[in-house]
PDB file of N, CA and C in Angstrom:
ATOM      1  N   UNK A   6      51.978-102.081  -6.970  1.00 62.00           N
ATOM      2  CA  UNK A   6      52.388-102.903  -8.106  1.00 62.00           C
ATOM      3  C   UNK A   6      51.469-104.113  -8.204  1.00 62.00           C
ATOM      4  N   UNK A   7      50.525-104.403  -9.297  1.00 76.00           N
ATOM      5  CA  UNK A   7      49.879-105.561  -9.294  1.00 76.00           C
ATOM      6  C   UNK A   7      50.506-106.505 -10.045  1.00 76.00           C
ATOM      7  N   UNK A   8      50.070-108.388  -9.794  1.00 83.00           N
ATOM      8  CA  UNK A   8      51.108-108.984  -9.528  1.00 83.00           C
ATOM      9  C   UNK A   8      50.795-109.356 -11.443  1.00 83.00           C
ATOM     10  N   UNK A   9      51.402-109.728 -11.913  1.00 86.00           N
ATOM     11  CA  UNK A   9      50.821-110.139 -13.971  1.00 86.00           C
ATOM     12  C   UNK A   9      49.930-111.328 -13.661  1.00 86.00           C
ATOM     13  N   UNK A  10      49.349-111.580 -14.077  1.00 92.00           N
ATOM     14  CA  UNK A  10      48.801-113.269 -14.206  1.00 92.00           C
ATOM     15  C   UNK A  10      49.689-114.346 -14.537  1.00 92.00           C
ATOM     16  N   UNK A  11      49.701-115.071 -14.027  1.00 95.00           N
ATOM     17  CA  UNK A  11      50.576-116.349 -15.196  1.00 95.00           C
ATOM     18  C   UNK A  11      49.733-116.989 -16.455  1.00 95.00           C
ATOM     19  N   UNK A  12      50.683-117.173 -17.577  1.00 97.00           N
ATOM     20  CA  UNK A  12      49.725-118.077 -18.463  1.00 97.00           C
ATOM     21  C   UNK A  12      50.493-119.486 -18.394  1.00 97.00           C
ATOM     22  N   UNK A  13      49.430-120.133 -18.802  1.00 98.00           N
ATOM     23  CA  UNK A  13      49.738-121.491 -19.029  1.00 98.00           C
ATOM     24  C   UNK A  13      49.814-121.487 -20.537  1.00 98.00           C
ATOM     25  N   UNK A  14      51.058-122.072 -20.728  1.00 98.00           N
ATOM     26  CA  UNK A  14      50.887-121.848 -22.187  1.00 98.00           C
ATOM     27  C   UNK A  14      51.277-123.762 -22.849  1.00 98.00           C
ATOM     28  N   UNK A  15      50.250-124.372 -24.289  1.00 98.00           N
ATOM     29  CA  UNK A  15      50.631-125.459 -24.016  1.00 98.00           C
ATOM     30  C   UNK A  15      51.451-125.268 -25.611  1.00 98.00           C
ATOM     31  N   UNK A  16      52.915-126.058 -25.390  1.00 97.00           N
ATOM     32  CA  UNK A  16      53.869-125.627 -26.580  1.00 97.00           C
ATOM     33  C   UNK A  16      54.312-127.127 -27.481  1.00 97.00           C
ATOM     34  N   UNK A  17      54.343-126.981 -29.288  1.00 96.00           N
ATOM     35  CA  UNK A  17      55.188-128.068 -29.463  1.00 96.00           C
ATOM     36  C   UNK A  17      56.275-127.470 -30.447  1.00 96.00           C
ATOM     37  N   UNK A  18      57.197-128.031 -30.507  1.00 94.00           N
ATOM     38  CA  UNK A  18      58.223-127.747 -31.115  1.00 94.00           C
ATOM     39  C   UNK A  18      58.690-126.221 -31.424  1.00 94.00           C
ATOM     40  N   UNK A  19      58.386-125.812 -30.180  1.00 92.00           N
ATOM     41  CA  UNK A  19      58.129-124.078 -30.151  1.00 92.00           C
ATOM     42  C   UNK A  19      57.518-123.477 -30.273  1.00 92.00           C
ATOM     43  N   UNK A  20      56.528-123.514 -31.018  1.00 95.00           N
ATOM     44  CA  UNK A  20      55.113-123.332 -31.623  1.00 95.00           C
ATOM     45  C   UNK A  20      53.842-123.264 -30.220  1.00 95.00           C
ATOM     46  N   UNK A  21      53.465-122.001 -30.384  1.00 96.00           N
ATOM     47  CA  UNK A  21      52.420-122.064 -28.909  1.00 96.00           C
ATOM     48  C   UNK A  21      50.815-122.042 -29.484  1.00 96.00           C
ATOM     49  N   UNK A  22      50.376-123.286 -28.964  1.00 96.00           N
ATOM     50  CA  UNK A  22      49.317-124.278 -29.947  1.00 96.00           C
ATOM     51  C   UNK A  22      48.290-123.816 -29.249  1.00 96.00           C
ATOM     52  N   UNK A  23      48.098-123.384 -27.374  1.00 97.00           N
ATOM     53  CA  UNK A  23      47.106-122.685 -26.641  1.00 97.00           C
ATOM     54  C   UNK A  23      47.718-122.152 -25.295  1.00 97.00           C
ATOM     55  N   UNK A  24      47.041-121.087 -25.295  1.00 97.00           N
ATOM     56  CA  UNK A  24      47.400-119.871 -23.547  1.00 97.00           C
ATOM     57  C   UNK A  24      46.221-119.677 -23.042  1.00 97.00           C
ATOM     58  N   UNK A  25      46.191-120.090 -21.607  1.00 97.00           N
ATOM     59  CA  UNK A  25      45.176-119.050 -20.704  1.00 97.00           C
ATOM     60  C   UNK A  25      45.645-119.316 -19.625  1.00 97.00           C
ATOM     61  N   UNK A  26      44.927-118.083 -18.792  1.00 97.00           N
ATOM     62  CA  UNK A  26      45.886-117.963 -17.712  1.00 97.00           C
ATOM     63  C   UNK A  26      45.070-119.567 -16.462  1.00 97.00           C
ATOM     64  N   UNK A  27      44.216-119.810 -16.860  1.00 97.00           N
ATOM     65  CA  UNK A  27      43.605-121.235 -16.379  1.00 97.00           C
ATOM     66  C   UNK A  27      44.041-122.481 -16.604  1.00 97.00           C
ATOM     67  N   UNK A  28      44.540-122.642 -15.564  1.00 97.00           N
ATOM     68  CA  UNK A  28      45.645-123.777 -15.657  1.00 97.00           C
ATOM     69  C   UNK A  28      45.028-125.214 -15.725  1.00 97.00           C
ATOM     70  N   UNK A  29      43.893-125.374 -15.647  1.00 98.00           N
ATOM     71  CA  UNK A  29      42.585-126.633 -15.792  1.00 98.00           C
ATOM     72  C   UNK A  29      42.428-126.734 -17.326  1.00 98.00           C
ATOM     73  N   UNK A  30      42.201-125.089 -17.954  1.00 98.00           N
ATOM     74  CA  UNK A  30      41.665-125.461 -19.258  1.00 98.00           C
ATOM     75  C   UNK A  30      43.461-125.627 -19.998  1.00 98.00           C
ATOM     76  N   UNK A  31      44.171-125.555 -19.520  1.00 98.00           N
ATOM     77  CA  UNK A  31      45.473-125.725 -20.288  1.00 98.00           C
ATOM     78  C   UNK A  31      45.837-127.185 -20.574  1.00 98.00           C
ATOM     79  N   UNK A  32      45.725-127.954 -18.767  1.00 98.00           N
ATOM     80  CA  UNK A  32      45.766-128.930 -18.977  1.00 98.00           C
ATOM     81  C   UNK A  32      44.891-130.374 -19.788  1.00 98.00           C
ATOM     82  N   UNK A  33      43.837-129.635 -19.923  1.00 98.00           N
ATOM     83  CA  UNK A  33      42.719-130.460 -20.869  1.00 98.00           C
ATOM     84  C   UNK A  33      43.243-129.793 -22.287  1.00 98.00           C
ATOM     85  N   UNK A  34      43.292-129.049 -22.636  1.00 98.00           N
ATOM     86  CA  UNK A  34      44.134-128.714 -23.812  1.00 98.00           C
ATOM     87  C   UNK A  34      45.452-129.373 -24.634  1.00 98.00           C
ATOM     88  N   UNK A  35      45.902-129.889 -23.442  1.00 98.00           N
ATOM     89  CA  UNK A  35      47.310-130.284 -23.460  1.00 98.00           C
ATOM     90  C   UNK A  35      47.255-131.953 -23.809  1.00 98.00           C
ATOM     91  N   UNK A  36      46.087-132.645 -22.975  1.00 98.00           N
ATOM     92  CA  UNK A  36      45.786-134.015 -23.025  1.00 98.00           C
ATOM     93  C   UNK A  36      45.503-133.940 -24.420  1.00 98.00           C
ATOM     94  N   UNK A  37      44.344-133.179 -24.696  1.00 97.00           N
ATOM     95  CA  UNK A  37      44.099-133.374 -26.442  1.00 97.00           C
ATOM     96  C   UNK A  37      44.800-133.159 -27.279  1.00 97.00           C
ATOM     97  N   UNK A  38      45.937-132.446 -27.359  1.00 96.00           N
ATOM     98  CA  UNK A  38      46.969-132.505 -28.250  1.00 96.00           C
ATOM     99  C   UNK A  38      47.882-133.529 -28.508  1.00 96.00           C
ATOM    100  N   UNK A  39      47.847-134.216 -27.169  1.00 97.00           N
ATOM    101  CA  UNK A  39      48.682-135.398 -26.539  1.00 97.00           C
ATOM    102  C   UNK A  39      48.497-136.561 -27.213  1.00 97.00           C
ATOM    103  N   UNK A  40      46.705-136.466 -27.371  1.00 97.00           N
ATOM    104  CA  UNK A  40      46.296-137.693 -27.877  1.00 97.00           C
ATOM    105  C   UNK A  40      46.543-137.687 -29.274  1.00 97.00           C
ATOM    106  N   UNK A  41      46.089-136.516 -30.098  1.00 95.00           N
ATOM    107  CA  UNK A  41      46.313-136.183 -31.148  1.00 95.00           C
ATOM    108  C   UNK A  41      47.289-136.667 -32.182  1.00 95.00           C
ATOM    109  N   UNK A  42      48.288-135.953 -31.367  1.00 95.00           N
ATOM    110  CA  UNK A  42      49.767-136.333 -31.448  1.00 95.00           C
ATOM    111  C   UNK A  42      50.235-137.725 -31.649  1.00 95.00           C
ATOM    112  N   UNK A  43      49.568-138.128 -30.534  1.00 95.00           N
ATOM    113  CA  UNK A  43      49.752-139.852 -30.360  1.00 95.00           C
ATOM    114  C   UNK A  43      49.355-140.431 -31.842  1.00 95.00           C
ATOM    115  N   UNK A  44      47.921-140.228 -32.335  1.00 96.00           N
ATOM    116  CA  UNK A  44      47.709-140.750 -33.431  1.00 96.00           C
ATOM    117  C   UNK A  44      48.007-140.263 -34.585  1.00 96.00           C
ATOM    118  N   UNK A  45      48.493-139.219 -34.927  1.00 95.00           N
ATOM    119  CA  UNK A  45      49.087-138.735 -36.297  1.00 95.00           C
ATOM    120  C   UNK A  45      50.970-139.273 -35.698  1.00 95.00           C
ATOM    121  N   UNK A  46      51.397-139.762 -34.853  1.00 95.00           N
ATOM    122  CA  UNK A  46      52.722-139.913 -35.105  1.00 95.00           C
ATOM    123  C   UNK A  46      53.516-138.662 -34.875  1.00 95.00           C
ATOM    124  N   UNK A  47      53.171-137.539 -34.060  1.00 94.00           N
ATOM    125  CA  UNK A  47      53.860-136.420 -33.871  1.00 94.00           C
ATOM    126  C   UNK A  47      54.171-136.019 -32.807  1.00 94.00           C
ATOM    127  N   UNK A  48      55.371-135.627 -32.462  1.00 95.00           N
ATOM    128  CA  UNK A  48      55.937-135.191 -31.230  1.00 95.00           C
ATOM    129  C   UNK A  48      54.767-134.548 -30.237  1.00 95.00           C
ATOM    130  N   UNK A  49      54.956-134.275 -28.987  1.00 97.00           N
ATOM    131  CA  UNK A  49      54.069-134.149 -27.539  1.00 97.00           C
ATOM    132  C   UNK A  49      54.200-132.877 -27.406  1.00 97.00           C
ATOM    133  N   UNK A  50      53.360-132.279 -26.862  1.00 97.00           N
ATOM    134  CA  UNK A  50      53.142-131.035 -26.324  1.00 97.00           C
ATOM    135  C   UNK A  50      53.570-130.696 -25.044  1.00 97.00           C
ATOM    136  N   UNK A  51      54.178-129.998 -24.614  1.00 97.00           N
ATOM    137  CA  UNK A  51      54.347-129.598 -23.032  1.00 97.00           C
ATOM    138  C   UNK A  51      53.911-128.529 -22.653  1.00 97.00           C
ATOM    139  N   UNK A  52      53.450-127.896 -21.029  1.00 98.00           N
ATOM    140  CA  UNK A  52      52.997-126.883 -20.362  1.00 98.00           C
ATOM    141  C   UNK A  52      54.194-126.619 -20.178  1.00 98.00           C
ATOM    142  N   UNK A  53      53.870-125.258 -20.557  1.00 97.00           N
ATOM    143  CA  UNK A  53      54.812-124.037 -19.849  1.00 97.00           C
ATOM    144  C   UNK A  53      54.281-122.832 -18.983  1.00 97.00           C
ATOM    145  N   UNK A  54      54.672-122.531 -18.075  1.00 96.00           N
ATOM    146  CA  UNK A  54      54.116-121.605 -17.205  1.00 96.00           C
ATOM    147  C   UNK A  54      55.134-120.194 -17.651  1.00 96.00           C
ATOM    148  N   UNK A  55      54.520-119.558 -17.945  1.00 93.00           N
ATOM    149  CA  UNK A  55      54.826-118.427 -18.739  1.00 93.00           C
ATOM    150  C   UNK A  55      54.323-117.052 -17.713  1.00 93.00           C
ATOM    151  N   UNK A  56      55.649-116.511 -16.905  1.00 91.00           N
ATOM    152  CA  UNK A  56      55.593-115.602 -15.813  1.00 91.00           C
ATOM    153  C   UNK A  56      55.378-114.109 -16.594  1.00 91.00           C
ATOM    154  N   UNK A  57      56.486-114.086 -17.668  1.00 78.00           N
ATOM    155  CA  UNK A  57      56.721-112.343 -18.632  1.00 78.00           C
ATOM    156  C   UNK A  57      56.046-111.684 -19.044  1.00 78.00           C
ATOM    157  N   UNK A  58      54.736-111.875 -18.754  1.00 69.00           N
ATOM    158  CA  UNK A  58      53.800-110.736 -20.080  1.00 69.00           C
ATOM    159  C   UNK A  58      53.290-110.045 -19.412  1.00 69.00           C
TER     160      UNK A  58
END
């Protein structure tokens, strides 16, 4: 049985904005949305580690 990968998935308001299973490029992904966010006035993004696929 081989084991799935995990993805990192980065999410806002349910909406899944970026996935890879590289949890470095998720988190730089995640900062830039962050900032983004910050300046348009819009809710934050969070990592989700996404075990199911």
């Amino acid at each position: 049985m081989t084991q799935r990968p995990i993805y990192y998935d980065v999410r806002r308001n349910g909406e899944t904005l970026f996935s890879d299973t590289d949890e470095n490029k998720a988190l730089e992904q995640l900062k830039a949305f962050n900032m983004s966010a910050e300046v348009n006035g819009e809710s934050k993004a969070v990592l989700v580690r996404d075990y199911g696929r």
